[in-house]
């Protein structure tokens, strides 16, 4: 593990938070992970305060132990693991690409995070006092070293409130499966970003639930099965005709709280069958 000696992070375009200078750089290894990172303050993840985290090279974060799996599973998994997965797939930074991370307790990054969270969740009056940024910069897919994928996960905390931002830069196309979102023990809380386990994975750079292309925001401190959503509705895409809520998983379309597309389409089909019978 190498640590940069400069203090000021680089400025970055688009939805990405600053990264680079000042970051701790993780090792070059296939299916690797950072050592356990002691957090400067606990991060509350759906009722559980965690004091350490692992940045796993295949695009996910775990708390209790490193997790080297390169084969994503679908959320909800009903597993025994809390998992934050901005872009879980088979990645390999041995030849090129940088995986780095950094904690902040003061400075412009906290100001930026405070502004963002209060914009997306305007009724909270939230004040940030800690930020953790993990960045995968130009990391290739396994066995395809000419590809480049850039994405980021940002953990934000203040008091007992906590949030996650998932930011996407350039995403190269691939035939590999990708799972993006988060999952919890027994999947009491989970979310799968549209585009997961779909062929058109490059859409992550353009979709959003806060009207910022390439950014998804989530509140993660709630202890019940529902959380406060961002103030703005998700950006509409061709694969996402309805607003997304906690019940909209993978590519299943949703309309209204808890009404999945499969139920919606089944109801429509039954109505059509009934009308056909009446007409006959």
PDB file of N, CA and C in Angstrom, residues 11-78:
ATOM      1  N   UNK A  11      -8.739  18.298  -8.634  1.00  0.00           N
ATOM      2  CA  UNK A  11     -10.098  18.632  -9.037  1.00  0.00           C
ATOM      3  C   UNK A  11     -10.502  17.711 -10.175  1.00  0.00           C
ATOM      4  N   UNK A  12     -11.762  17.382 -10.235  1.00  0.00           N
ATOM      5  CA  UNK A  12     -12.226  16.426 -11.226  1.00  0.00           C
ATOM      6  C   UNK A  12     -13.493  16.931 -11.887  1.00  0.00           C
ATOM      7  N   UNK A  13     -13.703  16.593 -13.162  1.00  0.00           N
ATOM      8  CA  UNK A  13     -14.925  17.000 -13.854  1.00  0.00           C
ATOM      9  C   UNK A  13     -16.076  16.066 -13.513  1.00  0.00           C
ATOM     10  N   UNK A  14     -17.289  16.488 -13.888  1.00  0.00           N
ATOM     11  CA  UNK A  14     -18.450  15.622 -13.756  1.00  0.00           C
ATOM     12  C   UNK A  14     -18.838  15.357 -12.321  1.00  0.00           C
ATOM     13  N   UNK A  15     -19.472  14.200 -12.075  1.00  0.00           N
ATOM     14  CA  UNK A  15     -20.003  13.915 -10.739  1.00  0.00           C
ATOM     15  C   UNK A  15     -18.964  13.421  -9.745  1.00  0.00           C
ATOM     16  N   UNK A  16     -17.733  13.165 -10.192  1.00  0.00           N
ATOM     17  CA  UNK A  16     -16.724  12.606  -9.300  1.00  0.00           C
ATOM     18  C   UNK A  16     -16.252  13.609  -8.266  1.00  0.00           C
ATOM     19  N   UNK A  17     -16.075  13.142  -7.037  1.00  0.00           N
ATOM     20  CA  UNK A  17     -15.443  13.954  -6.008  1.00  0.00           C
ATOM     21  C   UNK A  17     -13.935  13.979  -6.254  1.00  0.00           C
ATOM     22  N   UNK A  18     -13.220  14.973  -5.705  1.00  0.00           N
ATOM     23  CA  UNK A  18     -11.774  15.036  -5.898  1.00  0.00           C
ATOM     24  C   UNK A  18     -11.083  13.749  -5.438  1.00  0.00           C
ATOM     25  N   UNK A  19     -10.081  13.346  -6.182  1.00  0.00           N
ATOM     26  CA  UNK A  19      -9.294  12.169  -5.804  1.00  0.00           C
ATOM     27  C   UNK A  19      -7.899  12.331  -6.402  1.00  0.00           C
ATOM     28  N   UNK A  20      -6.987  11.480  -5.980  1.00  0.00           N
ATOM     29  CA  UNK A  20      -5.631  11.509  -6.525  1.00  0.00           C
ATOM     30  C   UNK A  20      -4.629  11.877  -5.466  1.00  0.00           C
ATOM     31  N   UNK A  21      -4.163  13.117  -5.492  1.00  0.00           N
ATOM     32  CA  UNK A  21      -3.165  13.574  -4.527  1.00  0.00           C
ATOM     33  C   UNK A  21      -3.715  13.468  -3.115  1.00  0.00           C
ATOM     34  N   UNK A  22      -2.940  12.853  -2.234  1.00  0.00           N
ATOM     35  CA  UNK A  22      -3.360  12.676  -0.851  1.00  0.00           C
ATOM     36  C   UNK A  22      -4.043  11.355  -0.576  1.00  0.00           C
ATOM     37  N   UNK A  23      -4.415  10.629  -1.631  1.00  0.00           N
ATOM     38  CA  UNK A  23      -5.079   9.344  -1.451  1.00  0.00           C
ATOM     39  C   UNK A  23      -4.085   8.264  -1.029  1.00  0.00           C
ATOM     40  N   UNK A  24      -4.588   7.266  -0.336  1.00  0.00           N
ATOM     41  CA  UNK A  24      -3.853   6.019  -0.139  1.00  0.00           C
ATOM     42  C   UNK A  24      -4.156   5.125  -1.328  1.00  0.00           C
ATOM     43  N   UNK A  25      -3.111   4.634  -1.984  1.00  0.00           N
ATOM     44  CA  UNK A  25      -3.264   3.829  -3.187  1.00  0.00           C
ATOM     45  C   UNK A  25      -3.186   2.354  -2.820  1.00  0.00           C
ATOM     46  N   UNK A  26      -4.190   1.603  -3.225  1.00  0.00           N
ATOM     47  CA  UNK A  26      -4.213   0.184  -2.924  1.00  0.00           C
ATOM     48  C   UNK A  26      -3.246  -0.569  -3.837  1.00  0.00           C
ATOM     49  N   UNK A  27      -2.941  -1.808  -3.489  1.00  0.00           N
ATOM     50  CA  UNK A  27      -1.943  -2.597  -4.201  1.00  0.00           C
ATOM     51  C   UNK A  27      -2.415  -2.945  -5.605  1.00  0.00           C
ATOM     52  N   UNK A  28      -1.471  -3.310  -6.457  1.00  0.00           N
ATOM     53  CA  UNK A  28      -1.791  -3.827  -7.787  1.00  0.00           C
ATOM     54  C   UNK A  28      -1.925  -5.341  -7.670  1.00  0.00           C
ATOM     55  N   UNK A  29      -3.146  -5.826  -7.779  1.00  0.00           N
ATOM     56  CA  UNK A  29      -3.377  -7.255  -7.619  1.00  0.00           C
ATOM     57  C   UNK A  29      -4.728  -7.617  -8.203  1.00  0.00           C
ATOM     58  N   UNK A  30      -4.816  -8.820  -8.746  1.00  0.00           N
ATOM     59  CA  UNK A  30      -6.081  -9.321  -9.247  1.00  0.00           C
ATOM     60  C   UNK A  30      -6.902  -9.866  -8.084  1.00  0.00           C
ATOM     61  N   UNK A  31      -8.146  -9.449  -8.011  1.00  0.00           N
ATOM     62  CA  UNK A  31      -9.053  -9.872  -6.937  1.00  0.00           C
ATOM     63  C   UNK A  31      -8.507  -9.508  -5.558  1.00  0.00           C
ATOM     64  N   UNK A  32      -7.819  -8.383  -5.462  1.00  0.00           N
ATOM     65  CA  UNK A  32      -7.239  -7.957  -4.199  1.00  0.00           C
ATOM     66  C   UNK A  32      -8.191  -7.115  -3.375  1.00  0.00           C
ATOM     67  N   UNK A  33      -7.654  -6.585  -2.284  1.00  0.00           N
ATOM     68  CA  UNK A  33      -8.426  -5.752  -1.378  1.00  0.00           C
ATOM     69  C   UNK A  33      -7.468  -4.893  -0.574  1.00  0.00           C
ATOM     70  N   UNK A  34      -7.983  -3.803  -0.067  1.00  0.00           N
ATOM     71  CA  UNK A  34      -7.199  -3.004   0.863  1.00  0.00           C
ATOM     72  C   UNK A  34      -7.101  -3.739   2.193  1.00  0.00           C
ATOM     73  N   UNK A  35      -6.136  -3.381   3.025  1.00  0.00           N
ATOM     74  CA  UNK A  35      -6.177  -3.866   4.407  1.00  0.00           C
ATOM     75  C   UNK A  35      -7.363  -3.237   5.121  1.00  0.00           C
ATOM     76  N   UNK A  36      -7.720  -3.699   6.311  1.00  0.00           N
ATOM     77  CA  UNK A  36      -8.815  -3.044   7.036  1.00  0.00           C
ATOM     78  C   UNK A  36      -8.474  -1.584   7.297  1.00  0.00           C
ATOM     79  N   UNK A  37      -9.395  -0.709   6.957  1.00  0.00           N
ATOM     80  CA  UNK A  37      -9.193   0.733   7.106  1.00  0.00           C
ATOM     81  C   UNK A  37      -9.962   1.184   8.336  1.00  0.00           C
ATOM     82  N   UNK A  38      -9.266   1.677   9.332  1.00  0.00           N
ATOM     83  CA  UNK A  38      -9.929   2.184  10.533  1.00  0.00           C
ATOM     84  C   UNK A  38     -10.564   3.530  10.221  1.00  0.00           C
ATOM     85  N   UNK A  39     -11.837   3.645  10.454  1.00  0.00           N
ATOM     86  CA  UNK A  39     -12.558   4.872  10.153  1.00  0.00           C
ATOM     87  C   UNK A  39     -12.370   5.880  11.285  1.00  0.00           C
ATOM     88  N   UNK A  40     -12.220   7.130  10.902  1.00  0.00           N
ATOM     89  CA  UNK A  40     -12.003   8.183  11.892  1.00  0.00           C
ATOM     90  C   UNK A  40     -13.238   8.422  12.743  1.00  0.00           C
ATOM     91  N   UNK A  41     -14.386   8.016  12.241  1.00  0.00           N
ATOM     92  CA  UNK A  41     -15.601   8.019  13.043  1.00  0.00           C
ATOM     93  C   UNK A  41     -16.502   6.908  12.524  1.00  0.00           C
ATOM     94  N   UNK A  42     -17.375   6.346  13.364  1.00  0.00           N
ATOM     95  CA  UNK A  42     -18.226   5.237  12.909  1.00  0.00           C
ATOM     96  C   UNK A  42     -19.135   5.673  11.761  1.00  0.00           C
ATOM     97  N   UNK A  43     -19.325   4.755  10.834  1.00  0.00           N
ATOM     98  CA  UNK A  43     -20.277   4.958   9.744  1.00  0.00           C
ATOM     99  C   UNK A  43     -21.490   4.084  10.029  1.00  0.00           C
ATOM    100  N   UNK A  44     -22.651   4.713  10.177  1.00  0.00           N
ATOM    101  CA  UNK A  44     -23.878   3.988  10.513  1.00  0.00           C
ATOM    102  C   UNK A  44     -24.511   3.476   9.222  1.00  0.00           C
ATOM    103  N   UNK A  45     -24.549   2.166   9.100  1.00  0.00           N
ATOM    104  CA  UNK A  45     -25.105   1.527   7.907  1.00  0.00           C
ATOM    105  C   UNK A  45     -26.361   0.762   8.292  1.00  0.00           C
ATOM    106  N   UNK A  46     -27.504   1.405   8.100  1.00  0.00           N
ATOM    107  CA  UNK A  46     -28.803   0.838   8.439  1.00  0.00           C
ATOM    108  C   UNK A  46     -28.820   0.282   9.859  1.00  0.00           C
ATOM    109  N   UNK A  47     -28.478   1.154  10.782  1.00  0.00           N
ATOM    110  CA  UNK A  47     -28.568   0.822  12.193  1.00  0.00           C
ATOM    111  C   UNK A  47     -27.308   0.243  12.799  1.00  0.00           C
ATOM    112  N   UNK A  48     -26.330  -0.135  11.982  1.00  0.00           N
ATOM    113  CA  UNK A  48     -25.090  -0.721  12.491  1.00  0.00           C
ATOM    114  C   UNK A  48     -23.946   0.281  12.379  1.00  0.00           C
ATOM    115  N   UNK A  49     -23.328   0.660  13.485  1.00  0.00           N
ATOM    116  CA  UNK A  49     -22.161   1.554  13.405  1.00  0.00           C
ATOM    117  C   UNK A  49     -20.884   0.745  13.158  1.00  0.00           C
ATOM    118  N   UNK A  50     -20.274   0.982  12.015  1.00  0.00           N
ATOM    119  CA  UNK A  50     -19.040   0.285  11.662  1.00  0.00           C
ATOM    120  C   UNK A  50     -17.838   1.205  11.854  1.00  0.00           C
ATOM    121  N   UNK A  51     -16.737   0.636  12.326  1.00  0.00           N
ATOM    122  CA  UNK A  51     -15.528   1.413  12.589  1.00  0.00           C
ATOM    123  C   UNK A  51     -14.373   1.021  11.681  1.00  0.00           C
ATOM    124  N   UNK A  52     -14.607   0.110  10.746  1.00  0.00           N
ATOM    125  CA  UNK A  52     -13.597  -0.216   9.751  1.00  0.00           C
ATOM    126  C   UNK A  52     -14.275  -0.589   8.441  1.00  0.00           C
ATOM    127  N   UNK A  53     -13.487  -0.572   7.362  1.00  0.00           N
ATOM    128  CA  UNK A  53     -14.028  -0.894   6.045  1.00  0.00           C
ATOM    129  C   UNK A  53     -12.912  -1.456   5.187  1.00  0.00           C
ATOM    130  N   UNK A  54     -13.303  -2.222   4.171  1.00  0.00           N
ATOM    131  CA  UNK A  54     -12.375  -2.753   3.179  1.00  0.00           C
ATOM    132  C   UNK A  54     -12.794  -2.252   1.798  1.00  0.00           C
ATOM    133  N   UNK A  55     -11.825  -1.767   1.036  1.00  0.00           N
ATOM    134  CA  UNK A  55     -12.049  -1.418  -0.361  1.00  0.00           C
ATOM    135  C   UNK A  55     -11.608  -2.616  -1.197  1.00  0.00           C
ATOM    136  N   UNK A  56     -12.559  -3.348  -1.716  1.00  0.00           N
ATOM    137  CA  UNK A  56     -12.271  -4.549  -2.488  1.00  0.00           C
ATOM    138  C   UNK A  56     -12.130  -4.192  -3.966  1.00  0.00           C
ATOM    139  N   UNK A  57     -11.110  -4.743  -4.605  1.00  0.00           N
ATOM    140  CA  UNK A  57     -10.738  -4.297  -5.939  1.00  0.00           C
ATOM    141  C   UNK A  57     -11.789  -4.577  -7.000  1.00  0.00           C
ATOM    142  N   UNK A  58     -12.654  -5.548  -6.774  1.00  0.00           N
ATOM    143  CA  UNK A  58     -13.666  -5.878  -7.776  1.00  0.00           C
ATOM    144  C   UNK A  58     -14.924  -5.021  -7.663  1.00  0.00           C
ATOM    145  N   UNK A  59     -14.788  -3.847  -7.040  1.00  0.00           N
ATOM    146  CA  UNK A  59     -15.844  -2.847  -7.122  1.00  0.00           C
ATOM    147  C   UNK A  59     -16.847  -2.833  -6.000  1.00  0.00           C
ATOM    148  N   UNK A  60     -16.430  -3.252  -4.793  1.00  0.00           N
ATOM    149  CA  UNK A  60     -17.370  -3.211  -3.681  1.00  0.00           C
ATOM    150  C   UNK A  60     -16.642  -2.936  -2.370  1.00  0.00           C
ATOM    151  N   UNK A  61     -17.412  -2.527  -1.356  1.00  0.00           N
ATOM    152  CA  UNK A  61     -16.921  -2.283  -0.004  1.00  0.00           C
ATOM    153  C   UNK A  61     -17.584  -3.269   0.947  1.00  0.00           C
ATOM    154  N   UNK A  62     -16.806  -3.759   1.911  1.00  0.00           N
ATOM    155  CA  UNK A  62     -17.347  -4.589   2.981  1.00  0.00           C
ATOM    156  C   UNK A  62     -16.788  -4.088   4.303  1.00  0.00           C
ATOM    157  N   UNK A  63     -17.422  -4.489   5.388  1.00  0.00           N
ATOM    158  CA  UNK A  63     -17.057  -3.941   6.689  1.00  0.00           C
ATOM    159  C   UNK A  63     -16.271  -4.920   7.560  1.00  0.00           C
ATOM    160  N   UNK A  64     -16.766  -6.107   7.739  1.00  0.00           N
ATOM    161  CA  UNK A  64     -16.173  -7.022   8.717  1.00  0.00           C
ATOM    162  C   UNK A  64     -14.920  -7.715   8.215  1.00  0.00           C
ATOM    163  N   UNK A  65     -14.832  -7.944   6.918  1.00  0.00           N
ATOM    164  CA  UNK A  65     -13.694  -8.662   6.344  1.00  0.00           C
ATOM    165  C   UNK A  65     -13.602  -8.339   4.867  1.00  0.00           C
ATOM    166  N   UNK A  66     -12.415  -8.569   4.302  1.00  0.00           N
ATOM    167  CA  UNK A  66     -12.248  -8.407   2.862  1.00  0.00           C
ATOM    168  C   UNK A  66     -13.116  -9.424   2.128  1.00  0.00           C
ATOM    169  N   UNK A  67     -13.507  -9.075   0.901  1.00  0.00           N
ATOM    170  CA  UNK A  67     -14.377  -9.931   0.099  1.00  0.00           C
ATOM    171  C   UNK A  67     -13.852  -9.862  -1.328  1.00  0.00           C
ATOM    172  N   UNK A  68     -13.235 -10.934  -1.791  1.00  0.00           N
ATOM    173  CA  UNK A  68     -12.518 -10.894  -3.066  1.00  0.00           C
ATOM    174  C   UNK A  68     -13.334 -11.394  -4.243  1.00  0.00           C
ATOM    175  N   UNK A  69     -14.602 -11.691  -4.047  1.00  0.00           N
ATOM    176  CA  UNK A  69     -15.410 -12.278  -5.113  1.00  0.00           C
ATOM    177  C   UNK A  69     -15.463 -11.377  -6.343  1.00  0.00           C
ATOM    178  N   UNK A  70     -15.224 -11.971  -7.502  1.00  0.00           N
ATOM    179  CA  UNK A  70     -15.300 -11.244  -8.768  1.00  0.00           C
ATOM    180  C   UNK A  70     -16.576 -11.574  -9.544  1.00  0.00           C
ATOM    181  N   UNK A  71     -17.393 -12.471  -9.017  1.00  0.00           N
ATOM    182  CA  UNK A  71     -18.645 -12.845  -9.674  1.00  0.00           C
ATOM    183  C   UNK A  71     -19.811 -12.241  -8.912  1.00  0.00           C
ATOM    184  N   UNK A  72     -20.467 -11.233  -9.467  1.00  0.00           N
ATOM    185  CA  UNK A  72     -21.551 -10.583  -8.716  1.00  0.00           C
ATOM    186  C   UNK A  72     -22.787 -11.456  -8.619  1.00  0.00           C
ATOM    187  N   UNK A  73     -23.504 -11.279  -7.514  1.00  0.00           N
ATOM    188  CA  UNK A  73     -24.829 -11.874  -7.405  1.00  0.00           C
ATOM    189  C   UNK A  73     -25.859 -10.757  -7.377  1.00  0.00           C
ATOM    190  N   UNK A  74     -27.071 -11.120  -7.684  1.00  0.00           N
ATOM    191  CA  UNK A  74     -28.130 -10.121  -7.780  1.00  0.00           C
ATOM    192  C   UNK A  74     -28.601  -9.690  -6.396  1.00  0.00           C
ATOM    193  N   UNK A  75     -28.955  -8.425  -6.271  1.00  0.00           N
ATOM    194  CA  UNK A  75     -29.599  -7.919  -5.075  1.00  0.00           C
ATOM    195  C   UNK A  75     -31.112  -7.953  -5.287  1.00  0.00           C
ATOM    196  N   UNK A  76     -31.869  -8.432  -4.298  1.00  0.00           N
ATOM    197  CA  UNK A  76     -31.479  -8.834  -2.950  1.00  0.00           C
ATOM    198  C   UNK A  76     -30.910 -10.252  -2.938  1.00  0.00           C
ATOM    199  N   UNK A  77     -29.872 -10.460  -2.140  1.00  0.00           N
ATOM    200  CA  UNK A  77     -29.230 -11.770  -2.064  1.00  0.00           C
ATOM    201  C   UNK A  77     -29.613 -12.547  -0.825  1.00  0.00           C
ATOM    202  N   UNK A  78     -30.204 -11.853   0.174  1.00  0.00           N
ATOM    203  CA  UNK A  78     -30.585 -12.487   1.443  1.00  0.00           C
ATOM    204  C   UNK A  78     -29.392 -13.217   2.054  1.00  0.00           C
TER     205      UNK A  78
END
